[in-house]
Structures are given as structure tokens and as C-alpha cells.
Coordinates of N, CA and C in Angstrom, one line a residue:
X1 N -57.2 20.6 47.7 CA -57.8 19.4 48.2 C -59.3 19.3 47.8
X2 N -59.7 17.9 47.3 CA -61.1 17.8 46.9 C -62.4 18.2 48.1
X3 N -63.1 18.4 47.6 CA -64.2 18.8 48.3 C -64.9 16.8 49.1
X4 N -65.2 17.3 50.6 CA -65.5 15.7 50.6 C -67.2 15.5 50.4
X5 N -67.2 13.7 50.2 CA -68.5 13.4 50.1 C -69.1 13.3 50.9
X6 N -70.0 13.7 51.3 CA -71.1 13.7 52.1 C -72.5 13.1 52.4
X7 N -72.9 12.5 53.2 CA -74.1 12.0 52.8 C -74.7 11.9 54.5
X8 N -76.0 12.6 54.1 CA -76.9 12.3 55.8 C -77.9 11.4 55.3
X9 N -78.2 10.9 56.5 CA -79.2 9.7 56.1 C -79.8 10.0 57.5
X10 N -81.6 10.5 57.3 CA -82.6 10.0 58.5 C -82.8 8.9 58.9
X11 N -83.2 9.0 60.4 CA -83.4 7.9 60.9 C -83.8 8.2 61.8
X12 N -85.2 7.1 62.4 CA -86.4 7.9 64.0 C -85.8 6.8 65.1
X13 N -84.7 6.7 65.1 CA -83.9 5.6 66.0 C -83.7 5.8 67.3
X14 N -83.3 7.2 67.4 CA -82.3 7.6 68.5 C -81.4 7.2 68.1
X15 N -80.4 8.2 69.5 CA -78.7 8.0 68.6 C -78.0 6.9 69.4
X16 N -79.1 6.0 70.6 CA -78.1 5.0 71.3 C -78.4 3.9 70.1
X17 N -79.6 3.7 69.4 CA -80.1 2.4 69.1 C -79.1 2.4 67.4
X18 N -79.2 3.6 66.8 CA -78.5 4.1 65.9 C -77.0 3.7 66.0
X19 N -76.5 3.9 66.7 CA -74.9 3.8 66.8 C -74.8 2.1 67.2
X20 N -75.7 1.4 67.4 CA -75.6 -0.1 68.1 C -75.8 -0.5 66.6
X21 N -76.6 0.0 66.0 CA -76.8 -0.7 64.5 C -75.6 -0.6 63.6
X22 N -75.2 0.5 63.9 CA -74.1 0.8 62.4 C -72.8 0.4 63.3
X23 N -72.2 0.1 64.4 CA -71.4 -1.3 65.2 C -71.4 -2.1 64.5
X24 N -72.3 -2.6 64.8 CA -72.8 -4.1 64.2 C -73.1 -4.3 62.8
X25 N -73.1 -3.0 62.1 CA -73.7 -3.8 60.5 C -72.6 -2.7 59.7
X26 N -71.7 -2.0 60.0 CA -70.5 -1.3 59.2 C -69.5 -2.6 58.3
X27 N -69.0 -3.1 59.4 CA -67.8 -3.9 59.1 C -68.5 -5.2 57.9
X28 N -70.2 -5.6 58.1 CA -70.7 -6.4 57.5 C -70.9 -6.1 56.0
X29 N -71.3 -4.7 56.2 CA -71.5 -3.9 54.6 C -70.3 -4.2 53.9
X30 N -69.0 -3.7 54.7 CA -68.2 -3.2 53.9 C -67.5 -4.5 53.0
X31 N -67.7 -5.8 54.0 CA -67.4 -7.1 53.4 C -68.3 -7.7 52.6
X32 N -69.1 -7.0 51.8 CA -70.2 -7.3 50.7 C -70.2 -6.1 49.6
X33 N -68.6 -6.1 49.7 CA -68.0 -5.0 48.6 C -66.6 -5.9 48.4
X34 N -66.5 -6.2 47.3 CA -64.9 -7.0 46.9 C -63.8 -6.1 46.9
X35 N -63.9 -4.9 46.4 CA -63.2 -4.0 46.5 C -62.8 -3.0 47.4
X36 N -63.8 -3.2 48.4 CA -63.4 -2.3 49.4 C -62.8 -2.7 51.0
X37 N -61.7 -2.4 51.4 CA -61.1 -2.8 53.0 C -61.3 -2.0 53.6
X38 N -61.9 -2.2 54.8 CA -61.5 -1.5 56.0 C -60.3 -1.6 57.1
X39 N -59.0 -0.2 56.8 CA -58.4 -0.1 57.0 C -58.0 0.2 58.9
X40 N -58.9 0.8 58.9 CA -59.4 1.5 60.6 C -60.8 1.5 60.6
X41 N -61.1 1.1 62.0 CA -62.5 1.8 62.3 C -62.4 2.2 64.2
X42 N -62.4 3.1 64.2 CA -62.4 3.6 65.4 C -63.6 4.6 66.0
X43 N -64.5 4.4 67.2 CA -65.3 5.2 67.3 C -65.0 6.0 68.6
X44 N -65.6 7.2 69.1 CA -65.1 7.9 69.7 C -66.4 8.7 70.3
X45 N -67.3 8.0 71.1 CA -68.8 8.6 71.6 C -69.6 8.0 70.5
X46 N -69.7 9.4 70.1 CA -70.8 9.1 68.8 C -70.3 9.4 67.4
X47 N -69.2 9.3 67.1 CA -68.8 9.2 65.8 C -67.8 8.3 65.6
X48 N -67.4 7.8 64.4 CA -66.6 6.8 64.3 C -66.0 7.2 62.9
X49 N -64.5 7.4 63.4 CA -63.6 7.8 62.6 C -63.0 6.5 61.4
X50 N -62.7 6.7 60.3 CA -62.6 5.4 59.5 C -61.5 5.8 58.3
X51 N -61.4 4.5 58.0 CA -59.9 4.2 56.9 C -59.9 3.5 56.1
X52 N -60.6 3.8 54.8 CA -60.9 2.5 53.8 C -59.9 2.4 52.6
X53 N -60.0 1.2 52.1 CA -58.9 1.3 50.8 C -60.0 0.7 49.8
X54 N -60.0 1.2 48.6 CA -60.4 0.4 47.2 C -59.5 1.1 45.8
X55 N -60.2 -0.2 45.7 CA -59.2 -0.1 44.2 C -57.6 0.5 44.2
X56 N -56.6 0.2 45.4 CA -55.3 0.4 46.0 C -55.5 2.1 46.0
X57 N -56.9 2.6 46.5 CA -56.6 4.0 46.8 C -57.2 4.6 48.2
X58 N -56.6 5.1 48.9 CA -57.1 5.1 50.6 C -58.1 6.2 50.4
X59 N -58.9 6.3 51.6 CA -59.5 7.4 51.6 C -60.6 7.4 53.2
X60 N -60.1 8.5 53.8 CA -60.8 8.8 55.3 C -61.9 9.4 55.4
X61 N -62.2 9.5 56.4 CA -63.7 10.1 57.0 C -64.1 9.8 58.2
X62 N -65.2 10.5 58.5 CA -66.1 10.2 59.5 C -67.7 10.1 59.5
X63 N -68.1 9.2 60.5 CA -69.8 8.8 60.6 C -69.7 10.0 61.9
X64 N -71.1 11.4 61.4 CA -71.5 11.6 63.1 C -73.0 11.2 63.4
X65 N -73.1 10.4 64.5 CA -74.5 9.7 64.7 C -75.6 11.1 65.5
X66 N -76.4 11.2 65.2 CA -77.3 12.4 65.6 C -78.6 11.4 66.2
X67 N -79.2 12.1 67.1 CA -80.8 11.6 67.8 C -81.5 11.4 66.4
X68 N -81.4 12.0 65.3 CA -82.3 11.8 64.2 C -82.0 11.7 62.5
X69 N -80.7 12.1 62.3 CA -79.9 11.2 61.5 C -78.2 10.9 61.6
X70 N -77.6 10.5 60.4 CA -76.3 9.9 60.7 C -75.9 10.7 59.3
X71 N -74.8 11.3 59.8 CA -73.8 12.2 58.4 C -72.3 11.7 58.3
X72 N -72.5 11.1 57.4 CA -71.2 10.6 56.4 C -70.4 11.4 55.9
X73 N -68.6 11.6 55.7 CA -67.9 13.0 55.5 C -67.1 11.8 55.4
X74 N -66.6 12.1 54.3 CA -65.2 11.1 53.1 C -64.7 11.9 52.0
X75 N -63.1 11.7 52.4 CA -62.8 13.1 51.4 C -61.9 11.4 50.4
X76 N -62.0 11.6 49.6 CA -61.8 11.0 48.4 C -60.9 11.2 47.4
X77 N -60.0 10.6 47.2 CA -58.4 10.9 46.4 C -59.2 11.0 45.1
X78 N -58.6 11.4 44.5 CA -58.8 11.8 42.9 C -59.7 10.2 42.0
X79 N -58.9 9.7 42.1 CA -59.0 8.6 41.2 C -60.1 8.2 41.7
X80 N -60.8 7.9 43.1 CA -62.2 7.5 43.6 C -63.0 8.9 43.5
X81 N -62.5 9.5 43.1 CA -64.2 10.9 42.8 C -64.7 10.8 41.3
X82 N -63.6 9.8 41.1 CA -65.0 9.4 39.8 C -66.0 8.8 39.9
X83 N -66.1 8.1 40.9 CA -67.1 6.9 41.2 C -68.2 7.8 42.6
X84 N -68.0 9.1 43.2 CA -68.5 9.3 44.0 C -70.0 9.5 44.0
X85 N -70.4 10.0 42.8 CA -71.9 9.7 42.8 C -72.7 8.3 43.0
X86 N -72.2 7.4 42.3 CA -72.1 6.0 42.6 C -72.1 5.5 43.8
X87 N -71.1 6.0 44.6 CA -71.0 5.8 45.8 C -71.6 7.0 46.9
X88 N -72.0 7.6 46.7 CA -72.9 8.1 47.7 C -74.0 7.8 47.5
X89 N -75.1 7.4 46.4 CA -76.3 6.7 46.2 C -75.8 5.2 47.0
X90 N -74.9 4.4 46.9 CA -74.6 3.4 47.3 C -75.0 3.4 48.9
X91 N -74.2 4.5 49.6 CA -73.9 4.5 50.4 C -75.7 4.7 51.3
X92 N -75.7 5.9 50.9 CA -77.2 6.0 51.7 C -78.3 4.7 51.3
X93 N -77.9 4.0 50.3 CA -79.3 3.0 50.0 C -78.6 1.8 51.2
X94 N -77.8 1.6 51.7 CA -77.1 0.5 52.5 C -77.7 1.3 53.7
X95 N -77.2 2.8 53.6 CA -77.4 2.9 55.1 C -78.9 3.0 55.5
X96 N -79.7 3.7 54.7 CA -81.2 3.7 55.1 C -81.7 2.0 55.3
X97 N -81.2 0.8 54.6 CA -81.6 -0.5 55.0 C -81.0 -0.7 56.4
X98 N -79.8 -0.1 56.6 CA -79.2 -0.2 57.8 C -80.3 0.5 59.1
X99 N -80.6 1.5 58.8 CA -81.0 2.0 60.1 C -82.8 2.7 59.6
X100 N -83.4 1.5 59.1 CA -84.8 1.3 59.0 C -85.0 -0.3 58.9
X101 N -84.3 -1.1 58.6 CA -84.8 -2.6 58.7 C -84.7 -2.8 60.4
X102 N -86.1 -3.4 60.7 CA -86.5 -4.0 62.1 C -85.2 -5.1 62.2
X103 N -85.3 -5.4 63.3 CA -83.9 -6.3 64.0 C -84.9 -7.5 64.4

């Protein structure tokens, strides 16, 4: 099994204001990607379990929200770990606008 991708992203939010942001602005990101569906998103306290498809290839994980950052864990089918460097820079540059732009 591949090794999954990973990504923490700081943030001086706290973890209630933190998890109210990425509610609200997950589902938005992910529809400012053509290629990518969200298949599940389920949250569970403070993490939120998920199920995305691109390019007809699935691939799971979880967000865990922390008092002072948020850690991303996506384990990635073959055919998308080509793109994972791409997508982990992707990922944290969305999320740091996510949980540093004022509201």
C-alpha cells in the first residue's frame, strides 16, 4: 500500500473557529477543481472523514483539526501519486488562504 499524503497546515485560529471555516469553505474549494468530486464528507468532532474522485480514480482520507493546526492524510491510488506533489503544494496553498483570510 502507498505511503499517504500528508500535509499540516498552521493556523492561530483555534480549533472551534478552524473547523467552522473548513465546513464552510471544503465543499467550495473542491468545486473550483473540474476534476475533482466529492464523494463523502463526513465529520466526526473534529475531524472529518472524506471521499474524493478525480480523474475516475477514488481516493480517502482524513482532516484532523488541532487548537493550532489542521493535518491532512490521503492515501492515493497509484495513478494519482503522480500528481501528489502538485497536490500537496495545492493543497496547503488553498488551505493556508482558507484558515488565514479574515471573514
Amino acid at each position: 500500500m502507498p505511503a499517504p499524503l500528508i500535509v499540516s497546515i498552521p493556523h492561530r485560529l483555534g480549533r472551534e473557529e478552524a473547523v467552522r471555516r473548513l465546513k464552510a469553505g471544503l465543499t467550495r474549494a473542491a468545486s473550483s477543481v473540474p476534476v475533482l468530486t466529492v464523494d463523502e464528507e463526513r465529520w466526526e468532532q473534529d475531524r472529518m472523514i472524506f471521499r474524493i474522485r478525480a480523474l475516475g480514480q477514488a481516493a480517502s482520507g482524513h482532516i484532523d483539526v488541532a487548537d493550532d493546526h489542521v493535518r491532512l492524510e490521503v492515501t492515493l491510488p497509484w495513478l494519482l501519486q503522480r500528481f501528489a506533489e502538485v497536490a500537496q503544494a495545492a493543497i496547503k496553498q488553498r488551505g493556508n488562504l482558507l484558515l488565514t483570510k479574515k471573514d
